[in-house]
Coordinates of N, CA, C and O in Angstrom, one line a residue:
X1 N 0.8 -1.1 -0.1 CA -0.1 0.2 -0.1 C 1.1 1.3 0.0 O 1.9 1.4 0.9
X2 N 0.6 2.2 -0.9 CA 1.4 3.5 -0.9 C 1.0 4.3 0.0 O 0.0 4.6 0.2
X3 N 2.0 4.9 0.7 CA 1.7 6.0 1.7 C 1.6 7.4 0.9 O 2.0 7.5 0.1
X4 N 0.7 8.2 1.6 CA 0.3 9.4 1.2 C 1.8 10.3 1.4 O 2.4 10.1 2.3
X5 N 1.8 11.4 0.5 CA 2.8 12.1 0.8 C 2.9 13.0 2.1 O 4.0 13.1 2.8
X6 N 1.7 13.2 2.7 CA 1.9 13.8 4.0 C 2.1 12.9 4.9 O 2.7 13.4 6.2
X7 N 2.0 11.6 4.9 CA 2.6 10.7 6.0 C 4.2 10.7 5.8 O 4.7 10.3 6.8
X8 N 4.8 11.1 4.8 CA 6.4 10.9 4.7 C 6.9 12.3 4.8 O 8.1 12.3 5.0
X9 N 6.0 13.3 4.9 CA 6.8 14.7 5.1 C 7.3 14.8 6.5 O 6.9 14.4 7.5
X10 N 8.5 15.5 6.4 CA 9.5 15.5 7.8 C 10.3 14.4 8.0 O 10.9 14.2 8.9
X11 N 10.4 13.5 6.8 CA 11.2 12.1 7.1 C 12.2 12.1 5.9 O 12.1 12.7 4.7
X12 N 13.3 11.5 5.9 CA 14.1 11.2 4.8 C 13.5 10.6 3.7 O 13.7 11.0 2.5
X13 N 12.2 9.8 3.7 CA 11.7 9.3 2.5 C 11.0 10.5 2.0 O 10.9 10.5 0.9
X14 N 10.5 11.5 2.6 CA 9.9 12.6 2.2 C 10.8 13.5 1.1 O 10.6 13.9 0.2
X15 N 12.0 13.5 1.8 CA 13.1 14.4 1.0 C 13.5 13.4 -0.4 O 13.4 14.0 -1.5
X16 N 13.5 12.0 -0.3 CA 13.9 11.2 -1.4 C 12.8 11.4 -2.4 O 13.0 11.1 -3.8
X17 N 11.5 11.6 -2.0 CA 10.3 11.6 -2.9 C 10.4 13.0 -3.6 O 9.5 13.4 -4.4
X18 N 11.1 14.0 -3.2 CA 11.3 15.3 -3.9 C 10.9 16.5 -3.0 O 10.9 17.6 -3.4
X19 N 10.2 16.3 -1.8 CA 9.9 17.4 -1.1 C 11.2 18.1 -0.6 O 12.0 17.3 0.0
X20 N 11.0 19.3 -0.6 CA 12.2 20.2 0.1 C 11.7 21.1 1.1 O 12.4 22.3 1.3
X21 N 10.7 20.8 1.8 CA 10.2 21.6 2.8 C 11.3 21.5 3.9 O 12.3 20.6 3.9
X22 N 11.5 22.4 4.8 CA 12.5 22.5 5.9 C 12.3 21.1 6.7 O 13.5 20.8 7.0
X23 N 11.4 20.7 7.3 CA 11.6 19.6 8.0 C 12.1 18.2 7.1 O 12.8 17.5 7.8
X24 N 11.8 18.1 5.8 CA 12.4 17.1 5.1 C 13.9 17.3 4.8 O 14.6 16.2 5.0
X25 N 14.1 18.6 4.5 CA 15.5 18.8 4.5 C 16.3 18.6 5.7 O 17.7 17.8 5.8
X26 N 15.9 18.9 7.0 CA 16.5 18.5 8.2 C 16.4 17.1 8.3 O 17.7 16.7 9.0
X27 N 15.6 16.4 8.2 CA 15.4 15.0 8.2 C 16.5 14.3 7.4 O 17.3 13.2 7.9
X28 N 16.7 14.7 6.2 CA 17.6 14.1 5.4 C 19.0 14.4 5.6 O 19.9 13.6 5.6
X29 N 19.3 15.8 6.2 CA 20.6 16.0 6.6 C 20.9 15.1 7.8 O 22.2 14.6 7.9
X30 N 20.0 14.9 8.7 CA 20.4 14.1 10.0 C 20.8 12.8 9.6 O 21.4 12.1 10.1
X31 N 19.7 12.2 8.7 CA 19.9 10.8 8.0 C 21.3 10.5 7.3 O 21.9 9.5 7.8
X32 N 21.7 11.5 6.4 CA 23.1 11.2 6.0 C 24.3 11.5 6.9 O 25.2 10.8 6.8
X33 N 24.2 12.3 7.9 CA 25.1 12.7 9.0 C 25.3 11.5 9.8 O 26.5 10.9 10.1
X34 N 24.1 10.6 10.0 CA 24.1 9.4 10.9 C 24.8 8.5 10.0 O 25.6 7.6 10.6
X35 N 24.6 8.3 8.7 CA 25.1 7.2 7.8 C 26.6 7.4 8.0 O 27.4 6.4 7.9
X36 N 26.9 8.8 7.6 CA 28.6 9.0 7.7 C 29.1 8.7 8.9 O 30.1 8.1 8.9
X37 N 28.7 9.1 10.2 CA 29.2 8.6 11.4 C 29.2 7.2 11.5 O 30.3 6.3 11.9
X38 N 28.3 6.3 11.0 CA 28.4 5.0 10.9 C 29.4 4.3 10.3 O 30.3 3.4 10.6
X39 N 29.6 4.9 8.9 CA 30.8 4.8 8.1 C 32.0 4.8 8.8 O 32.9 3.9 8.8
X40 N 32.2 6.1 9.5 CA 33.4 6.3 10.2 C 33.7 5.4 11.1 O 35.1 4.8 11.4
X41 N 32.8 4.9 12.0 CA 32.9 4.2 13.1 C 33.3 2.7 12.3 O 34.2 1.9 13.0
X42 N 32.6 2.1 11.5 CA 33.0 1.0 10.9 C 34.3 0.8 10.1 O 35.2 -0.2 10.3
X43 N 34.9 2.1 9.8 CA 36.1 2.2 9.2 C 37.3 2.1 10.2 O 38.4 1.5 9.9
X44 N 36.9 2.6 11.4 CA 37.9 2.7 12.4 C 38.1 1.1 12.9 O 39.2 0.8 13.4
X45 N 37.0 0.4 12.9 CA 37.2 -1.1 13.3 C 37.7 -2.0 12.3 O 38.6 -2.8 12.7
X46 N 37.5 -1.6 11.0 CA 38.0 -2.5 10.0 C 38.5 -1.5 8.9 O 37.8 -1.2 7.8
X47 N 39.6 -1.0 8.8 CA 40.1 -0.2 7.7 C 40.0 -0.6 6.3 O 40.0 0.0 5.3
X48 N 40.0 -2.0 6.1 CA 39.8 -2.7 4.8 C 38.6 -2.3 4.0 O 38.5 -2.5 3.1
X49 N 37.4 -1.7 4.7 CA 36.2 -1.3 4.2 C 36.4 -0.1 3.5 O 35.6 0.2 2.5
X50 N 37.2 0.8 3.6 CA 37.6 2.1 3.2 C 38.1 1.9 1.6 O 39.1 1.0 1.2
X51 N 37.5 2.5 0.8 CA 38.1 2.4 -0.8 C 39.1 3.2 -1.1 O 38.9 4.3 -1.5
X52 N 40.3 2.9 -0.5 CA 41.6 3.7 -0.3 C 41.8 4.2 -1.8 O 41.8 3.4 -3.0
X53 N 42.1 5.4 -2.0 CA 42.8 5.8 -3.4 C 41.4 6.4 -4.2 O 41.7 6.5 -5.5
X54 N 40.2 6.5 -3.7 CA 39.3 7.0 -4.4 C 38.6 8.3 -3.7 O 39.0 8.7 -2.5
X55 N 38.0 9.1 -4.5 CA 37.4 10.3 -3.9 C 36.2 10.0 -2.9 O 36.1 10.5 -1.8
X56 N 35.6 8.9 -3.2 CA 34.6 8.2 -2.0 C 35.3 8.1 -0.8 O 34.5 8.2 0.2
X57 N 36.5 7.4 -0.9 CA 37.1 7.1 0.4 C 37.3 8.4 1.3 O 37.1 8.5 2.5
X58 N 37.6 9.6 0.5 CA 37.8 10.8 1.2 C 36.5 11.5 1.6 O 36.5 12.0 2.8
X59 N 35.6 11.5 0.6 CA 34.2 12.3 1.0 C 33.5 11.5 2.0 O 33.1 11.9 3.0
X60 N 33.2 10.3 1.7 CA 32.3 9.3 2.2 C 32.8 8.7 3.7 O 31.8 8.4 4.5
X61 N 34.1 8.4 3.7 CA 34.5 7.7 4.9 C 35.5 8.6 5.5 O 36.1 8.2 6.4
X62 N 35.8 9.8 5.2 CA 36.6 10.8 5.9 C 37.9 10.3 6.2 O 38.6 10.3 7.0
X63 N 38.4 9.3 5.0 CA 39.8 9.0 5.1 C 40.8 10.1 4.7 O 40.4 10.7 3.6
X64 N 41.8 10.3 5.4 CA 42.7 11.4 5.0 C 44.1 10.8 4.5 O 44.9 11.6 4.8
X65 N 44.1 9.6 4.1 CA 45.3 9.1 3.7 C 45.8 9.8 2.3 O 45.0 10.4 1.8
X66 N 47.2 9.7 2.2 CA 47.6 10.3 0.9 C 46.8 9.8 -0.3 O 46.6 10.6 -1.1
X67 N 46.7 8.5 -0.6 CA 46.2 8.3 -1.8 C 44.6 8.8 -1.8 O 44.1 9.3 -2.9
X68 N 43.9 8.9 -0.7 CA 42.6 9.5 -0.8 C 42.5 10.9 -1.0 O 41.9 11.4 -2.0
X69 N 43.6 11.6 -0.5 CA 43.5 13.1 -0.7 C 44.0 13.5 -2.1 O 43.5 14.3 -2.8
X70 N 44.7 12.7 -2.8 CA 45.3 12.9 -3.9 C 44.1 12.6 -5.1 O 43.9 13.3 -5.9
X71 N 43.3 11.5 -4.8 CA 42.2 11.2 -5.5 C 41.3 12.1 -5.5 O 40.6 12.6 -6.5
X72 N 41.0 12.8 -4.4 CA 40.0 13.8 -4.0 C 40.4 15.2 -4.9 O 39.5 15.6 -5.7
X73 N 41.9 15.4 -4.7 CA 42.2 16.6 -5.4 C 42.2 16.5 -7.0 O 41.6 17.5 -7.6
X74 N 42.5 15.4 -7.4 CA 42.4 15.1 -8.8 C 41.1 15.2 -9.3 O 40.8 15.8 -10.4
X75 N 40.1 14.7 -8.5 CA 38.8 14.6 -9.1 C 38.1 16.0 -9.3 O 37.3 16.4 -10.0
X76 N 38.5 16.7 -7.9 CA 38.0 18.3 -8.0 C 38.6 19.1 -9.1 O 37.8 19.9 -9.8
X77 N 39.9 19.1 -9.5 CA 40.6 19.8 -10.4 C 40.1 19.4 -11.7 O 40.0 20.3 -12.7
X78 N 39.9 18.0 -12.2 CA 39.4 17.7 -13.4 C 38.1 18.1 -13.7 O 37.5 18.4 -14.9
X79 N 37.1 18.4 -12.6 CA 35.8 18.6 -12.9 C 35.8 20.1 -13.0 O 34.9 20.6 -13.7
X80 N 36.7 20.8 -12.6 CA 36.6 22.2 -12.5 C 37.1 22.8 -14.0 O 37.2 24.0 -14.1
X81 N 38.0 22.1 -14.4 CA 38.7 22.5 -15.7 C 37.9 22.5 -17.2 O 37.4 21.5 -17.5
X82 N 37.5 23.6 -17.2 CA 36.5 23.9 -18.5 C 37.2 24.8 -19.3 O 37.2 26.1 -19.1
X83 N 38.0 24.4 -20.5 CA 38.7 25.4 -21.3 C 37.6 26.0 -22.3 O 38.4 26.9 -22.7
X84 N 36.5 25.7 -22.4 CA 35.6 26.2 -23.4 C 34.7 27.1 -22.4 O 33.7 27.4 -23.1
X85 N 34.9 27.2 -21.2 CA 33.9 27.9 -20.4 C 33.7 29.4 -20.9 O 34.4 30.2 -21.5
X86 N 32.4 29.8 -20.8 CA 31.9 31.1 -21.3 C 31.8 31.4 -22.7 O 31.5 32.3 -23.2
X87 N 32.3 30.3 -23.6 CA 32.2 30.6 -25.1 C 30.9 30.0 -25.5 O 30.2 29.0 -24.9
X88 N 30.4 30.6 -26.6 CA 29.2 30.1 -27.0 C 29.2 28.9 -27.5 O 30.1 28.1 -28.0
X89 N 27.8 28.1 -27.3 CA 27.9 26.7 -27.8 C 27.6 26.7 -29.2 O 26.8 27.4 -29.9
X90 N 28.4 25.6 -29.8 CA 28.1 25.3 -31.2 C 27.0 24.5 -31.6 O 26.7 23.7 -30.6
X91 N 26.4 24.4 -32.8 CA 25.4 23.3 -33.0 C 25.8 21.8 -32.7 O 25.3 21.0 -32.1
X92 N 27.2 21.8 -33.2 CA 27.9 20.4 -33.1 C 28.1 20.1 -31.5 O 27.9 18.8 -31.1
X93 N 28.4 21.0 -30.8 CA 28.6 20.9 -29.3 C 27.0 20.5 -28.6 O 26.9 19.7 -27.8
X94 N 26.0 21.1 -29.2 CA 24.7 20.7 -28.6 C 24.2 19.4 -28.9 O 23.6 18.7 -28.2
X95 N 24.6 19.0 -30.1 CA 24.3 17.6 -30.4 C 24.9 16.5 -29.6 O 24.4 15.7 -29.2
X96 N 26.4 17.0 -29.4 CA 27.1 15.9 -28.6 C 26.5 16.0 -27.2 O 26.5 15.0 -26.4
X97 N 26.1 17.1 -26.6 CA 25.5 17.4 -25.2 C 24.2 16.5 -25.0 O 23.9 16.0 -24.1
X98 N 23.4 16.2 -26.2 CA 22.4 15.6 -26.0 C 22.5 14.2 -26.3 O 21.3 13.4 -26.2
X99 N 23.5 13.6 -26.6 CA 24.0 12.1 -26.7 C 23.5 11.2 -25.3 O 23.9 11.9 -24.2
X100 N 23.2 10.1 -25.6 CA 22.9 9.3 -24.3 C 24.2 8.6 -23.8 O 24.4 7.5 -24.0
X101 N 24.8 9.4 -23.0 CA 26.3 9.1 -22.5 C 26.5 9.8 -21.3 O 25.6 10.6 -20.9
X102 N 27.1 9.4 -20.3 CA 27.5 9.9 -19.0 C 27.8 11.6 -19.2 O 28.5 11.9 -20.1
X103 N 27.3 12.4 -18.5 CA 27.3 13.8 -18.5 C 28.8 14.1 -18.3 O 29.4 15.0 -19.0
X104 N 29.5 13.3 -17.4 CA 30.8 14.0 -17.1 C 31.8 13.4 -18.3 O 32.7 14.2 -18.5
X105 N 31.5 12.4 -18.8 CA 32.1 12.0 -20.2 C 32.1 13.0 -21.1 O 33.0 13.4 -21.9
X106 N 30.8 13.6 -21.4 CA 30.6 14.6 -22.5 C 31.3 15.9 -22.1 O 31.8 16.6 -23.1
X107 N 31.2 16.3 -20.8 CA 31.9 17.6 -20.3 C 33.4 17.6 -20.6 O 33.8 18.6 -21.2
X108 N 33.8 16.5 -20.4 CA 35.3 16.2 -20.5 C 35.7 16.3 -22.0 O 36.5 17.0 -22.3
X109 N 34.8 15.6 -22.9 CA 35.2 15.8 -24.3 C 34.9 17.2 -24.7 O 35.7 17.6 -25.7
X110 N 34.0 17.8 -24.3 CA 33.7 19.3 -24.8 C 34.5 20.4 -24.1 O 34.6 21.5 -24.6
X111 N 35.2 19.8 -23.2 CA 35.9 21.0 -22.2 C 35.0 21.8 -21.5 O 35.3 23.1 -21.4
X112 N 33.8 21.4 -21.0 CA 32.8 22.3 -20.4 C 32.7 21.6 -19.0 O 33.0 20.4 -18.8
X113 N 31.9 22.3 -18.1 CA 31.8 21.8 -16.8 C 30.6 20.8 -16.8 O 29.7 20.9 -17.7
X114 N 30.3 19.9 -15.9 CA 29.3 19.0 -15.8 C 28.1 19.9 -15.9 O 27.0 19.6 -16.3
X115 N 28.0 21.0 -15.0 CA 26.7 21.8 -14.9 C 26.3 22.6 -16.0 O 25.2 22.6 -16.5
X116 N 27.4 22.8 -16.9 CA 27.0 23.6 -18.2 C 26.6 22.6 -19.3 O 25.5 22.9 -19.9
X117 N 26.8 21.4 -19.2 CA 26.5 20.3 -20.0 C 24.8 20.0 -19.5 O 23.9 19.9 -20.4
X118 N 24.9 19.8 -18.3 CA 23.5 19.6 -17.6 C 22.3 20.4 -17.9 O 21.2 20.4 -18.5
X119 N 23.0 21.8 -17.8 CA 22.1 23.1 -18.2 C 21.8 23.0 -19.7 O 20.6 23.3 -20.2
X120 N 22.8 22.9 -20.6 CA 22.4 22.8 -21.9 C 21.5 21.8 -22.2 O 20.3 21.8 -23.1
X121 N 21.5 20.4 -21.8 CA 20.5 19.4 -22.0 C 19.2 20.0 -21.5 O 18.3 19.8 -22.3
X122 N 19.0 20.7 -20.4 CA 17.7 21.3 -20.0 C 17.1 22.1 -21.0 O 16.1 22.1 -21.4
X123 N 18.0 23.0 -21.4 CA 17.6 24.2 -22.2 C 17.1 23.5 -23.8 O 16.1 23.9 -24.4
X124 N 17.9 22.5 -24.1 CA 17.8 21.9 -25.5 C 16.4 21.1 -25.3 O 15.3 21.2 -26.4
X125 N 16.0 20.5 -24.1 CA 14.6 19.8 -23.9 C 13.5 20.7 -23.9 O 12.6 20.5 -24.4
X126 N 13.7 21.8 -23.3 CA 12.5 22.9 -23.2 C 12.4 23.5 -24.6 O 11.3 23.7 -25.1
X127 N 13.4 23.8 -25.4 CA 13.3 24.2 -26.8 C 12.4 23.2 -27.6 O 11.8 23.7 -28.3
X128 N 13.0 21.7 -27.5 CA 12.3 20.9 -28.2 C 10.9 20.8 -27.9 O 9.9 20.6 -28.8
X129 N 10.4 20.8 -26.6 CA 9.0 20.8 -26.2 C 8.4 21.9 -26.8 O 7.1 21.7 -27.2
X130 N 8.9 23.1 -26.7 CA 8.2 24.4 -27.2 C 8.0 24.2 -28.7 O 6.9 24.5 -29.2
X131 N 8.9 23.6 -29.4 CA 8.6 23.4 -30.9 C 7.6 22.4 -31.3 O 6.9 22.7 -32.2
X132 N 7.6 21.3 -30.4 CA 6.6 20.4 -30.5 C 5.2 20.9 -30.3 O 4.3 20.6 -31.1
X133 N 5.2 21.7 -29.3 CA 3.6 22.3 -28.9 C 3.4 23.3 -30.3 O 2.2 23.3 -30.5
X134 N 4.2 24.0 -30.6 CA 3.9 25.0 -31.8 C 3.6 24.2 -33.1 O 2.5 24.6 -33.7
X135 N 4.3 23.1 -33.2 CA 3.7 22.3 -34.5 C 2.5 21.7 -34.3 O 1.6 21.5 -35.1
X136 N 2.1 21.2 -33.0 CA 0.8 20.7 -32.8 C -0.3 21.7 -33.0 O -1.3 21.3 -33.4
X137 N 0.1 22.8 -32.6 CA -0.8 24.0 -32.7 C -1.2 24.4 -34.0 O -2.3 24.4 -34.7
X138 N -0.1 24.4 -34.9 CA -0.3 24.6 -36.3 C -1.1 23.7 -37.1 O -1.6 23.9 -37.9
X139 N -0.6 22.4 -36.6 CA -1.1 21.2 -37.5 C -2.7 21.0 -37.2 O -3.4 20.9 -38.1
X140 N -3.1 21.5 -36.0 CA -4.4 21.5 -35.6 C -5.1 22.5 -36.1 O -6.5 22.6 -36.2
X141 N -4.6 23.7 -36.4 CA -5.1 24.8 -37.1 C -5.9 25.7 -36.0 O -6.5 26.4 -36.3
X142 N -5.7 25.4 -34.7 CA -6.2 26.2 -33.8 C -5.3 27.3 -33.5 O -4.2 27.3 -33.7
X143 N -6.3 28.4 -33.3 CA -5.6 29.7 -33.1 C -6.1 30.2 -31.7 O -7.3 30.0 -31.4
X144 N -5.2 30.6 -30.6 CA -5.7 31.0 -29.6 C -6.5 32.0 -29.4 O -6.4 33.1 -30.3
X145 N -7.6 32.0 -28.6 CA -8.7 33.0 -28.5 C -9.6 33.3 -29.9 O -10.1 34.3 -30.0
X146 N -9.4 32.1 -30.7 CA -10.4 32.2 -31.8 C -11.9 32.3 -31.4 O -12.6 32.8 -32.3
X147 N -12.3 31.5 -30.3 CA -13.6 31.5 -30.2 C -14.0 33.0 -29.6 O -15.1 33.1 -29.7
X148 N -13.1 33.6 -29.0 CA -13.6 35.0 -28.9 C -13.9 35.8 -29.9 O -15.0 36.7 -29.9
X149 N -13.2 35.8 -31.1 CA -13.5 36.6 -32.2 C -14.7 36.2 -32.9 O -15.6 37.0 -33.5
X150 N -15.2 34.9 -32.7 CA -16.3 34.4 -33.3 C -17.6 34.8 -32.6 O -18.8 34.8 -33.3
X151 N -17.5 35.2 -31.5 CA -18.7 35.6 -30.6 C -19.2 36.7 -31.1 O -18.6 37.7 -31.5

């Protein structure tokens, strides 16, 4: 039986369902903080659980060993490197951005940031939806407010 949205508001589940009210955000923050505390405790008891040499080891497990620090540094610097930042998008770049591949991979190929590619995809989808709506209106021959003129 599916629970009503009001039943999960103020819980981590409410946040996962997309609610961003203050109680849901606070519940989510407390839940993720508790998960991280649990991971840190488990890592202290068994260091083999930590994925050393990864950004996850640094961020999620709070490991500050040299390999984890270097992996985090490398991941942050590679994501921030946008050689084409603030340059106008070409049609070819827009086509590549809409490909069904991981966004990070496309961003690296285009020399754009992850968020730039994400934003371009959103804009392209909005543009396509608008064009489809205009085509549908023109195909049906409907004119907005036409019923008012006939009266």
